[in-house]
Amino acid sequence: MKFKGIMVICDGMGDRPHPGHGGKTPLEAAETPFMDRLADQGIVGFMDVISPGIPPGSDVAHLSLFGYDPYEYYTGRGGFEAVGAGLTLSPGDVAFRCNFASVKEDFTVMDRRAGRIREEAEKMVPAIREIKLDVEGLTYEFHHTVEHRGVLVLHGDNLSRQVSDTDPHKVGERVLRSAPLEEGVAAERTAEALNQFTLKSYEVLRNHPVNLNRIKQGKPPANIILSRGAGTLPKLQPIPQKYGVKASAIAAVALVRGVCKVVGMDLIDVPSATGGLDTDYSAKAEAALRSLKENDLTILHVKATDVASHDGDFEMKRHVIEKIDDMVGTIFRNVKGSDVYVAVTADHTTPVTVRDHTGDPVPFLLWGPGTLRSGVGRFCERTARNGNAGRIRGPDLIHELMNYMGFSQKFGF
Ligand code: ZN
Ligand code: ZN
């Protein structure tokens, strides 16, 4: 028998006890009747998404949650970002995440987001695409994505992702020269191309009419493109072949969409799902339920928990978790009594006190026919530590799900 499954991934939901909130985590402070019920009736445990004490980036974490050891398969952030933005990458291409930024004449960075420029950035793309790079056999593509962000893809033979960023990641510092991070001509060519692109972006943007107008209005000009996070497509066996399942994903942010696409999931667009705090939770749940008609596995990613965490906003995080619980409730009401498994977890811990990803384990639950009742009562970091599933690693959860769904391959005779 084959069954279906939904994996809900709440970005950065894991947290630490908060001294200002009676030592509770946001998940403990939130009212979560549905997750509590699934946790109580199903199996509960905690998970080192990468390895104990290693803080994961969201891209690395999702690779791991989908069953791919990131130490073997991670090839940098830029590739996932580009695919998530809708670009097609070929093997060998190197992609970068870019910012429209403001620099002084001596290339000191004044604003890494050019005053959070939005639509005006798009108007400058044609000028950027006029840039000619003098590196043999190499072409490029540049796209504006959202707000101040863009993607640069270098096409050609003999390129390498082992090059450093031009983005200094800090205001008040000079734009960096990209340098090869490994021996050989590939990394040298890639760094050279990126340096030419960066310098020429300043030449075409500094007196661009959009910028002259912005300066007149007292806004910072978007006069350079800064790049970071060089990445390529990882070579991996996609989910449909790896597990024999048809899989789909509902995710709003480009990076997570990129990882889902690269591992062979169909992306489902939910127009009202924004990736922000105002996302439409019930529309996401309904889209997930609909997509199960044609898919074996659906991933439902929610970014808002991580957004509230980076803002250090405990109350907002609690509120988002309660919204997620409503979403889980919608799923529960529709699948109870059927043969659908539901897993809920986080891709990493982002404590509101730290405002960044940490390497603490995350809680998870797995509920469905035949799962052993944990009896933990509540779903939170503390009960997860005393749960009945013990401590697992990131790739184990999807394996456990596949096992219950009837898609696991027997090892041996
Ligand atoms: Zn994340
Ligand atoms: Zn984050």
Tab-separated table of C-alpha atoms and ligand atoms in Angstrom:
chain	number	residue	atom	x	y	z
A	1	MET	CA	0.000	0.000	0.000
A	2	LYS	CA	1.148	3.496	-0.816
A	3	PHE	CA	0.081	6.502	1.230
A	4	LYS	CA	0.426	10.259	0.914
A	5	GLY	CA	2.296	12.743	3.040
A	6	ILE	CA	2.563	16.456	3.838
A	7	MET	CA	5.698	17.883	5.407
A	8	VAL	CA	5.197	21.305	6.979
A	9	ILE	CA	8.499	23.160	7.368
A	10	CYS	CA	8.303	26.211	9.616
A	11	ASP	CA	11.420	28.239	8.865
A	12	GLY	CA	13.437	29.007	11.994
A	13	MET	CA	10.579	27.954	14.312
A	14	GLY	CA	12.852	26.331	16.919
A	15	ASP	CA	13.823	28.661	19.764
A	16	ARG	CA	15.289	28.889	23.267
A	17	PRO	CA	13.640	29.661	26.618
A	18	HIS	CA	13.069	33.429	26.780
A	19	PRO	CA	13.916	35.131	30.086
A	20	GLY	CA	11.372	37.889	29.438
A	21	HIS	CA	8.531	35.390	28.883
A	22	GLY	CA	8.742	33.178	31.931
A	23	GLY	CA	11.413	30.993	30.381
A	24	LYS	CA	9.084	29.857	27.615
A	25	THR	CA	9.945	29.512	23.946
A	26	PRO	CA	7.546	31.113	21.417
A	27	LEU	CA	6.285	27.608	20.552
A	28	GLU	CA	5.565	26.971	24.238
A	29	ALA	CA	3.896	30.359	24.685
A	30	ALA	CA	1.686	29.880	21.622
A	31	GLU	CA	-1.673	28.150	21.722
A	32	THR	CA	-1.325	25.273	19.287
A	33	PRO	CA	-4.192	22.813	19.823
A	34	PHE	CA	-3.763	21.061	16.487
A	35	MET	CA	-0.008	20.546	16.568
A	36	ASP	CA	-0.373	19.436	20.188
A	37	ARG	CA	-2.940	16.870	19.176
A	38	LEU	CA	-0.874	15.485	16.295
A	39	ALA	CA	2.220	15.383	18.517
A	40	ASP	CA	0.331	13.612	21.278
A	41	GLN	CA	-1.161	11.018	18.954
A	42	GLY	CA	1.901	10.626	16.750
A	43	ILE	CA	5.639	10.330	17.188
A	44	VAL	CA	7.716	13.231	18.462
A	45	GLY	CA	11.415	13.816	18.655
A	46	PHE	CA	14.155	16.297	18.040
A	47	MET	CA	16.430	16.599	15.090
A	48	ASP	CA	19.906	17.851	14.294
A	49	VAL	CA	19.185	19.150	10.818
A	50	ILE	CA	22.888	19.014	9.878
A	51	SER	CA	24.849	17.868	12.894
A	52	PRO	CA	24.734	18.819	16.600
A	53	GLY	CA	25.727	22.455	17.084
A	54	ILE	CA	26.011	23.350	13.390
A	55	PRO	CA	23.818	26.381	12.486
A	56	PRO	CA	22.336	25.690	9.042
A	57	GLY	CA	21.547	28.129	6.270
A	58	SER	CA	18.050	27.565	4.904
A	59	ASP	CA	19.332	26.102	1.639
A	60	VAL	CA	21.615	23.590	3.355
A	61	ALA	CA	18.862	22.739	5.851
A	62	HIS	CA	16.287	22.009	3.160
A	63	LEU	CA	18.691	19.820	1.197
A	64	SER	CA	19.207	17.841	4.377
A	65	LEU	CA	15.455	17.633	5.138
A	66	PHE	CA	14.918	16.263	1.621
A	67	GLY	CA	17.392	13.461	2.295
A	68	TYR	CA	20.606	14.818	0.754
A	69	ASP	CA	23.699	15.008	2.933
A	70	PRO	CA	24.695	18.661	2.448
A	71	TYR	CA	28.376	17.885	2.999
A	72	GLU	CA	28.154	15.880	-0.210
A	73	TYR	CA	25.614	17.856	-2.220
A	74	TYR	CA	25.804	21.534	-1.278
A	75	THR	CA	27.245	23.658	-4.083
A	76	GLY	CA	26.614	27.207	-2.881
A	77	ARG	CA	23.585	29.431	-2.524
A	78	GLY	CA	23.587	31.273	-5.857
A	79	GLY	CA	22.424	28.306	-7.931
A	80	PHE	CA	19.326	27.699	-5.787
A	81	GLU	CA	18.523	31.398	-5.748
A	82	ALA	CA	18.709	31.590	-9.562
A	83	VAL	CA	16.528	28.507	-10.099
A	84	GLY	CA	14.071	29.784	-7.488
A	85	ALA	CA	13.836	33.066	-9.402
A	86	GLY	CA	12.770	31.105	-12.485
A	87	LEU	CA	16.079	30.958	-14.392
A	88	THR	CA	17.333	27.802	-16.044
A	89	LEU	CA	20.847	26.817	-15.085
A	90	SER	CA	23.028	24.431	-17.041
A	91	PRO	CA	25.720	22.281	-15.461
A	92	GLY	CA	28.864	24.395	-15.232
A	93	ASP	CA	27.068	27.748	-14.945
A	94	VAL	CA	27.951	29.817	-11.899
A	95	ALA	CA	25.216	31.968	-10.318
A	96	PHE	CA	25.491	34.832	-7.830
A	97	ARG	CA	23.004	36.607	-5.606
A	98	CYS	CA	23.182	40.340	-6.312
A	99	ASN	CA	22.172	43.596	-4.681
A	100	PHE	CA	21.614	46.980	-6.232
A	101	ALA	CA	23.740	49.083	-3.869
A	102	SER	CA	24.986	52.657	-3.362
A	103	VAL	CA	28.691	53.448	-3.377
A	104	LYS	CA	30.767	56.621	-3.230
A	105	GLU	CA	33.296	57.417	-5.973
A	106	ASP	CA	36.007	55.604	-4.038
A	107	PHE	CA	33.754	52.474	-3.936
A	108	THR	CA	32.931	52.780	-0.259
A	109	VAL	CA	29.533	51.166	0.280
A	110	MET	CA	26.962	53.663	1.594
A	111	ASP	CA	23.878	51.459	1.399
A	112	ARG	CA	23.875	47.758	0.528
A	113	ARG	CA	20.228	47.958	-0.566
A	114	ALA	CA	20.263	51.356	-2.313
A	115	GLY	CA	17.523	52.714	-0.062
A	116	ARG	CA	15.549	49.486	-0.582
A	117	ILE	CA	14.989	50.376	-4.216
A	118	ARG	CA	12.128	48.411	-5.824
A	119	GLU	CA	10.547	48.886	-9.266
A	120	GLU	CA	13.112	51.487	-10.352
A	121	ALA	CA	15.758	48.753	-10.314
A	122	GLU	CA	13.986	47.012	-13.193
A	123	LYS	CA	14.344	50.158	-15.331
A	124	MET	CA	18.124	49.914	-15.108
A	125	VAL	CA	18.358	46.273	-16.203
A	126	PRO	CA	18.623	47.073	-19.964
A	127	ALA	CA	21.675	49.282	-19.275
A	128	ILE	CA	23.270	46.525	-17.204
A	129	ARG	CA	22.692	44.021	-19.995
A	130	GLU	CA	24.719	46.251	-22.354
A	131	ILE	CA	27.846	45.409	-20.357
A	132	LYS	CA	30.455	43.501	-22.383
A	133	LEU	CA	32.752	41.123	-20.552
A	134	ASP	CA	36.199	40.555	-21.988
A	135	VAL	CA	36.701	36.926	-20.949
A	136	GLU	CA	36.929	34.381	-23.753
A	137	GLY	CA	34.024	31.985	-24.258
A	138	LEU	CA	31.996	33.490	-21.449
A	139	THR	CA	28.543	35.064	-21.529
A	140	TYR	CA	26.239	36.179	-18.741
A	141	GLU	CA	22.625	36.852	-17.812
A	142	PHE	CA	21.427	39.421	-15.302
A	143	HIS	CA	17.923	39.555	-13.838
A	144	HIS	CA	16.260	41.790	-11.312
A	145	THR	CA	14.191	39.636	-8.909
A	146	VAL	CA	12.477	41.460	-6.034
A	147	GLU	CA	13.168	44.745	-4.229
A	148	HIS	CA	16.891	45.526	-4.400
A	149	ARG	CA	17.851	41.958	-5.373
A	150	GLY	CA	18.989	40.321	-8.565
A	151	VAL	CA	20.754	37.297	-9.963
A	152	LEU	CA	23.857	37.090	-12.157
A	153	VAL	CA	24.587	33.884	-14.053
A	154	LEU	CA	27.886	33.278	-15.835
A	155	HIS	CA	27.651	30.789	-18.702
A	156	GLY	CA	30.616	29.133	-20.324
A	157	ASP	CA	33.126	26.350	-20.070
A	158	ASN	CA	35.656	26.167	-17.359
A	159	LEU	CA	34.075	28.249	-14.608
A	160	SER	CA	34.289	27.720	-10.859
A	161	ARG	CA	32.140	28.660	-7.875
A	162	GLN	CA	35.290	28.894	-5.759
A	163	VAL	CA	35.542	32.695	-5.928
A	164	SER	CA	35.071	35.300	-3.228
A	165	ASP	CA	32.263	37.896	-3.035
A	166	THR	CA	32.502	41.485	-4.255
A	167	ASP	CA	29.930	42.436	-1.602
A	168	PRO	CA	31.799	43.440	1.583
A	169	HIS	CA	28.565	42.703	3.545
A	170	LYS	CA	29.116	45.924	5.521
A	171	VAL	CA	28.383	49.604	5.078
A	172	GLY	CA	31.469	51.851	5.211
A	173	GLU	CA	33.767	49.285	3.616
A	174	ARG	CA	35.074	49.263	0.068
A	175	VAL	CA	33.706	46.983	-2.637
A	176	LEU	CA	35.891	43.882	-2.705
A	177	ARG	CA	37.779	42.408	-5.617
A	178	SER	CA	36.675	38.850	-6.224
A	179	ALA	CA	39.575	36.449	-5.800
A	180	PRO	CA	39.964	32.798	-6.806
A	181	LEU	CA	39.633	30.479	-3.803
A	182	GLU	CA	41.236	27.508	-5.518
A	183	GLU	CA	44.126	26.973	-7.908
A	184	GLY	CA	43.504	26.882	-11.621
A	185	VAL	CA	42.306	28.862	-14.538
A	186	ALA	CA	38.564	28.251	-13.932
A	187	ALA	CA	38.424	30.204	-10.679
A	188	GLU	CA	40.694	32.903	-12.134
A	189	ARG	CA	38.403	33.372	-15.156
A	190	THR	CA	35.311	33.482	-12.961
A	191	ALA	CA	36.786	36.059	-10.572
A	192	GLU	CA	38.001	38.154	-13.509
A	193	ALA	CA	34.529	38.113	-15.110
A	194	LEU	CA	32.875	39.073	-11.834
A	195	ASN	CA	35.325	41.944	-11.269
A	196	GLN	CA	34.748	43.275	-14.780
A	197	PHE	CA	30.980	43.024	-14.330
A	198	THR	CA	31.105	44.863	-11.004
A	199	LEU	CA	33.259	47.717	-12.281
A	200	LYS	CA	31.251	48.079	-15.479
A	201	SER	CA	27.971	48.043	-13.561
A	202	TYR	CA	29.197	51.207	-11.818
A	203	GLU	CA	30.107	52.774	-15.165
A	204	VAL	CA	26.666	52.166	-16.682
A	205	LEU	CA	24.673	52.979	-13.548
A	206	ARG	CA	26.392	56.023	-12.025
A	207	ASN	CA	24.838	58.512	-14.484
A	208	HIS	CA	21.754	56.508	-15.368
A	209	PRO	CA	18.672	58.766	-15.571
A	210	VAL	CA	16.951	56.764	-12.835
A	211	ASN	CA	19.856	57.468	-10.498
A	212	LEU	CA	20.176	61.144	-11.443
A	213	ASN	CA	16.510	61.442	-10.575
A	214	ARG	CA	16.967	59.583	-7.288
A	215	ILE	CA	19.846	61.883	-6.312
A	216	LYS	CA	17.634	64.896	-7.079
A	217	GLN	CA	15.008	63.445	-4.717
A	218	GLY	CA	17.608	62.922	-2.006
A	219	LYS	CA	17.528	59.115	-2.368
A	220	PRO	CA	20.670	56.959	-2.516
A	221	PRO	CA	21.535	56.016	-6.129
A	222	ALA	CA	21.609	52.318	-7.069
A	223	ASN	CA	24.953	52.758	-8.771
A	224	ILE	CA	26.600	49.355	-8.483
A	225	ILE	CA	25.766	45.641	-8.473
A	226	LEU	CA	27.323	43.732	-5.566
A	227	SER	CA	27.540	39.945	-5.824
A	228	ARG	CA	27.864	37.122	-3.336
A	229	GLY	CA	27.247	33.419	-2.739
A	230	ALA	CA	28.617	31.869	-5.948
A	231	GLY	CA	26.853	28.592	-6.611
A	232	THR	CA	26.349	25.878	-9.198
A	233	LEU	CA	23.693	23.211	-9.697
A	234	PRO	CA	24.372	20.211	-7.451
A	235	LYS	CA	24.546	16.814	-9.130
A	236	LEU	CA	21.934	14.746	-7.361
A	237	GLN	CA	19.327	12.105	-8.009
A	238	PRO	CA	15.968	13.930	-7.955
A	239	ILE	CA	13.289	12.947	-5.418
A	240	PRO	CA	11.033	11.142	-7.955
A	241	GLN	CA	13.874	8.731	-8.780
A	242	LYS	CA	15.395	8.634	-5.312
A	243	TYR	CA	12.173	7.680	-3.522
A	244	GLY	CA	9.738	6.887	-6.332
A	245	VAL	CA	7.340	9.637	-5.269
A	246	LYS	CA	5.788	12.494	-7.175
A	247	ALA	CA	6.449	15.555	-5.048
A	248	SER	CA	5.301	19.162	-5.011
A	249	ALA	CA	6.229	22.187	-2.941
A	250	ILE	CA	4.486	25.324	-1.797
A	251	ALA	CA	7.047	27.969	-0.876
A	252	ALA	CA	7.179	31.688	-1.515
A	253	VAL	CA	10.845	32.578	-1.028
A	254	ALA	CA	13.206	32.145	-3.983
A	255	LEU	CA	15.917	30.267	-2.109
A	256	VAL	CA	13.606	27.516	-0.815
A	257	ARG	CA	11.742	27.357	-4.134
A	258	GLY	CA	15.125	26.848	-5.787
A	259	VAL	CA	16.077	23.922	-3.541
A	260	CYS	CA	12.648	22.304	-4.072
A	261	LYS	CA	12.912	22.698	-7.849
A	262	VAL	CA	16.491	21.403	-8.012
A	263	VAL	CA	15.503	18.214	-6.137
A	264	GLY	CA	12.707	17.619	-8.641
A	265	MET	CA	9.578	18.920	-6.925
A	266	ASP	CA	6.823	20.710	-8.840
A	267	LEU	CA	6.394	24.242	-7.573
A	268	ILE	CA	2.822	25.241	-6.823
A	269	ASP	CA	2.091	28.950	-6.880
A	270	VAL	CA	-0.237	30.369	-4.273
A	271	PRO	CA	-0.665	34.010	-5.309
A	272	SER	CA	-1.629	35.189	-1.814
A	273	ALA	CA	1.351	33.430	-0.181
A	274	THR	CA	3.992	36.121	0.168
A	275	GLY	CA	6.795	34.651	2.249
A	276	GLY	CA	6.227	37.536	4.642
A	277	LEU	CA	4.365	37.975	7.907
A	278	ASP	CA	1.143	38.697	5.991
A	279	THR	CA	1.123	35.405	4.085
A	280	ASP	CA	-2.187	33.585	3.454
A	281	TYR	CA	-1.972	30.473	5.637
A	282	SER	CA	-5.311	28.929	4.788
A	283	ALA	CA	-4.700	29.330	1.044
A	284	LYS	CA	-1.433	27.441	1.543
A	285	ALA	CA	-3.165	24.603	3.397
A	286	GLU	CA	-5.857	24.329	0.751
A	287	ALA	CA	-3.283	24.330	-2.056
A	288	ALA	CA	-1.358	21.567	-0.270
A	289	LEU	CA	-4.495	19.451	0.090
A	290	ARG	CA	-5.377	19.987	-3.574
A	291	SER	CA	-1.906	19.086	-4.739
A	292	LEU	CA	-2.040	15.774	-2.854
A	293	LYS	CA	-4.592	14.606	-5.400
A	294	GLU	CA	-1.810	14.422	-7.976
A	295	ASN	CA	1.246	14.066	-5.765
A	296	ASP	CA	2.438	11.598	-3.155
A	297	LEU	CA	4.329	14.154	-1.117
A	298	THR	CA	3.776	17.876	-0.636
A	299	ILE	CA	6.150	20.246	1.112
A	300	LEU	CA	4.558	23.262	2.747
A	301	HIS	CA	7.108	25.889	3.703
A	302	VAL	CA	6.337	28.921	5.883
A	303	LYS	CA	8.947	31.682	6.074
A	304	ALA	CA	7.221	34.031	8.530
A	305	THR	CA	8.539	32.322	11.687
A	306	ASP	CA	12.106	33.087	10.582
A	307	VAL	CA	11.235	36.679	9.649
A	308	ALA	CA	9.822	37.321	13.152
A	309	SER	CA	12.885	35.618	14.671
A	310	HIS	CA	15.405	37.779	12.799
A	311	ASP	CA	13.403	40.806	13.944
A	312	GLY	CA	13.761	39.551	17.539
A	313	ASP	CA	9.971	39.793	17.892
A	314	PHE	CA	8.741	37.168	20.380
A	315	GLU	CA	5.077	38.206	20.197
A	316	MET	CA	5.063	38.188	16.421
A	317	LYS	CA	6.693	34.765	16.359
A	318	ARG	CA	4.079	33.442	18.772
A	319	HIS	CA	1.340	34.940	16.602
A	320	VAL	CA	2.802	33.363	13.437
A	321	ILE	CA	3.034	29.969	15.159
A	322	GLU	CA	-0.655	30.215	16.100
A	323	LYS	CA	-1.477	30.968	12.449
A	324	ILE	CA	0.572	27.941	11.423
A	325	ASP	CA	-1.410	25.878	13.911
A	326	ASP	CA	-4.659	27.006	12.248
A	327	MET	CA	-3.121	25.907	8.948
A	328	VAL	CA	-2.224	22.507	10.414
A	329	GLY	CA	-5.807	22.375	11.729
A	330	THR	CA	-7.177	22.834	8.211
A	331	ILE	CA	-4.992	19.988	7.017
A	332	PHE	CA	-5.961	17.798	9.986
A	333	ARG	CA	-9.704	18.304	9.474
A	334	ASN	CA	-9.368	17.282	5.842
A	335	VAL	CA	-7.119	14.253	6.222
A	336	LYS	CA	-8.235	12.657	9.498
A	337	GLY	CA	-9.538	9.187	8.969
A	338	SER	CA	-7.683	8.956	5.635
A	339	ASP	CA	-4.264	7.589	4.849
A	340	VAL	CA	-2.317	10.842	4.827
A	341	TYR	CA	0.721	11.332	7.027
A	342	VAL	CA	1.565	14.766	8.389
A	343	ALA	CA	5.027	15.836	9.565
A	344	VAL	CA	5.759	19.215	11.128
A	345	THR	CA	9.243	20.525	11.791
A	346	ALA	CA	11.628	23.471	11.400
A	347	ASP	CA	14.671	23.823	9.148
A	348	HIS	CA	16.714	25.270	12.033
A	349	THR	CA	16.454	27.175	15.274
A	350	THR	CA	16.403	30.983	15.083
A	351	PRO	CA	16.085	32.182	18.693
A	352	VAL	CA	14.506	35.640	18.996
A	353	THR	CA	17.178	36.411	21.605
A	354	VAL	CA	19.968	35.659	19.092
A	355	ARG	CA	18.197	36.926	15.932
A	356	ASP	CA	20.178	34.477	13.832
A	357	HIS	CA	20.297	30.767	13.054
A	358	THR	CA	21.820	28.572	15.759
A	359	GLY	CA	22.839	24.918	15.876
A	360	ASP	CA	20.258	23.732	18.460
A	361	PRO	CA	18.162	20.713	17.491
A	362	VAL	CA	14.604	21.337	16.243
A	363	PRO	CA	11.394	19.581	17.303
A	364	PHE	CA	9.473	17.394	14.861
A	365	LEU	CA	6.270	15.398	14.853
A	366	LEU	CA	5.051	12.672	12.526
A	367	TRP	CA	1.406	11.641	12.638
A	368	GLY	CA	-0.696	9.171	10.676
A	369	PRO	CA	-1.982	5.616	10.654
A	370	GLY	CA	0.170	3.262	12.697
A	371	THR	CA	2.413	5.870	14.335
A	372	LEU	CA	3.078	5.077	17.966
A	373	ARG	CA	1.358	7.492	20.346
A	374	SER	CA	3.873	9.689	22.176
A	375	GLY	CA	1.472	11.036	24.802
A	376	VAL	CA	3.583	14.207	25.144
A	377	GLY	CA	0.493	16.427	25.355
A	378	ARG	CA	2.127	19.464	23.787
A	379	PHE	CA	4.359	20.132	20.783
A	380	CYS	CA	7.412	22.169	21.757
A	381	GLU	CA	11.184	22.032	22.131
A	382	ARG	CA	10.948	20.599	25.654
A	383	THR	CA	8.527	17.759	24.920
A	384	ALA	CA	10.476	16.954	21.759
A	385	ARG	CA	13.477	16.141	23.920
A	386	ASN	CA	11.370	13.667	25.863
A	387	GLY	CA	9.540	12.361	22.806
A	388	ASN	CA	9.283	8.763	21.660
A	389	ALA	CA	11.321	9.156	18.472
A	390	GLY	CA	14.578	10.174	20.116
A	391	ARG	CA	17.152	12.298	18.344
A	392	ILE	CA	17.529	12.029	14.579
A	393	ARG	CA	19.405	13.844	11.793
A	394	GLY	CA	17.886	15.964	9.016
A	395	PRO	CA	17.746	13.306	6.261
A	396	ASP	CA	16.133	10.775	8.647
A	397	LEU	CA	12.724	12.486	8.794
A	398	ILE	CA	11.916	12.071	5.106
A	399	HIS	CA	13.129	8.475	5.342
A	400	GLU	CA	10.765	7.835	8.242
A	401	LEU	CA	7.968	9.470	6.265
A	402	MET	CA	8.763	7.360	3.180
A	403	ASN	CA	8.771	4.267	5.382
A	404	TYR	CA	5.244	4.968	6.665
A	405	MET	CA	4.063	6.013	3.210
A	406	GLY	CA	5.231	2.684	1.808
A	407	PHE	CA	7.933	4.019	-0.526
A	408	SER	CA	11.042	2.732	1.254
A	409	GLN	CA	13.243	0.203	-0.471
A	410	LYS	CA	14.193	-2.837	1.522
A	411	PHE	CA	17.914	-2.997	2.321
A	412	GLY	CA	19.066	-6.609	1.771
A	413	PHE	CA	16.904	-9.623	1.056
B	1	ZN	ZN	15.567	28.691	7.249
B	2	ZN	ZN	16.901	33.053	8.654
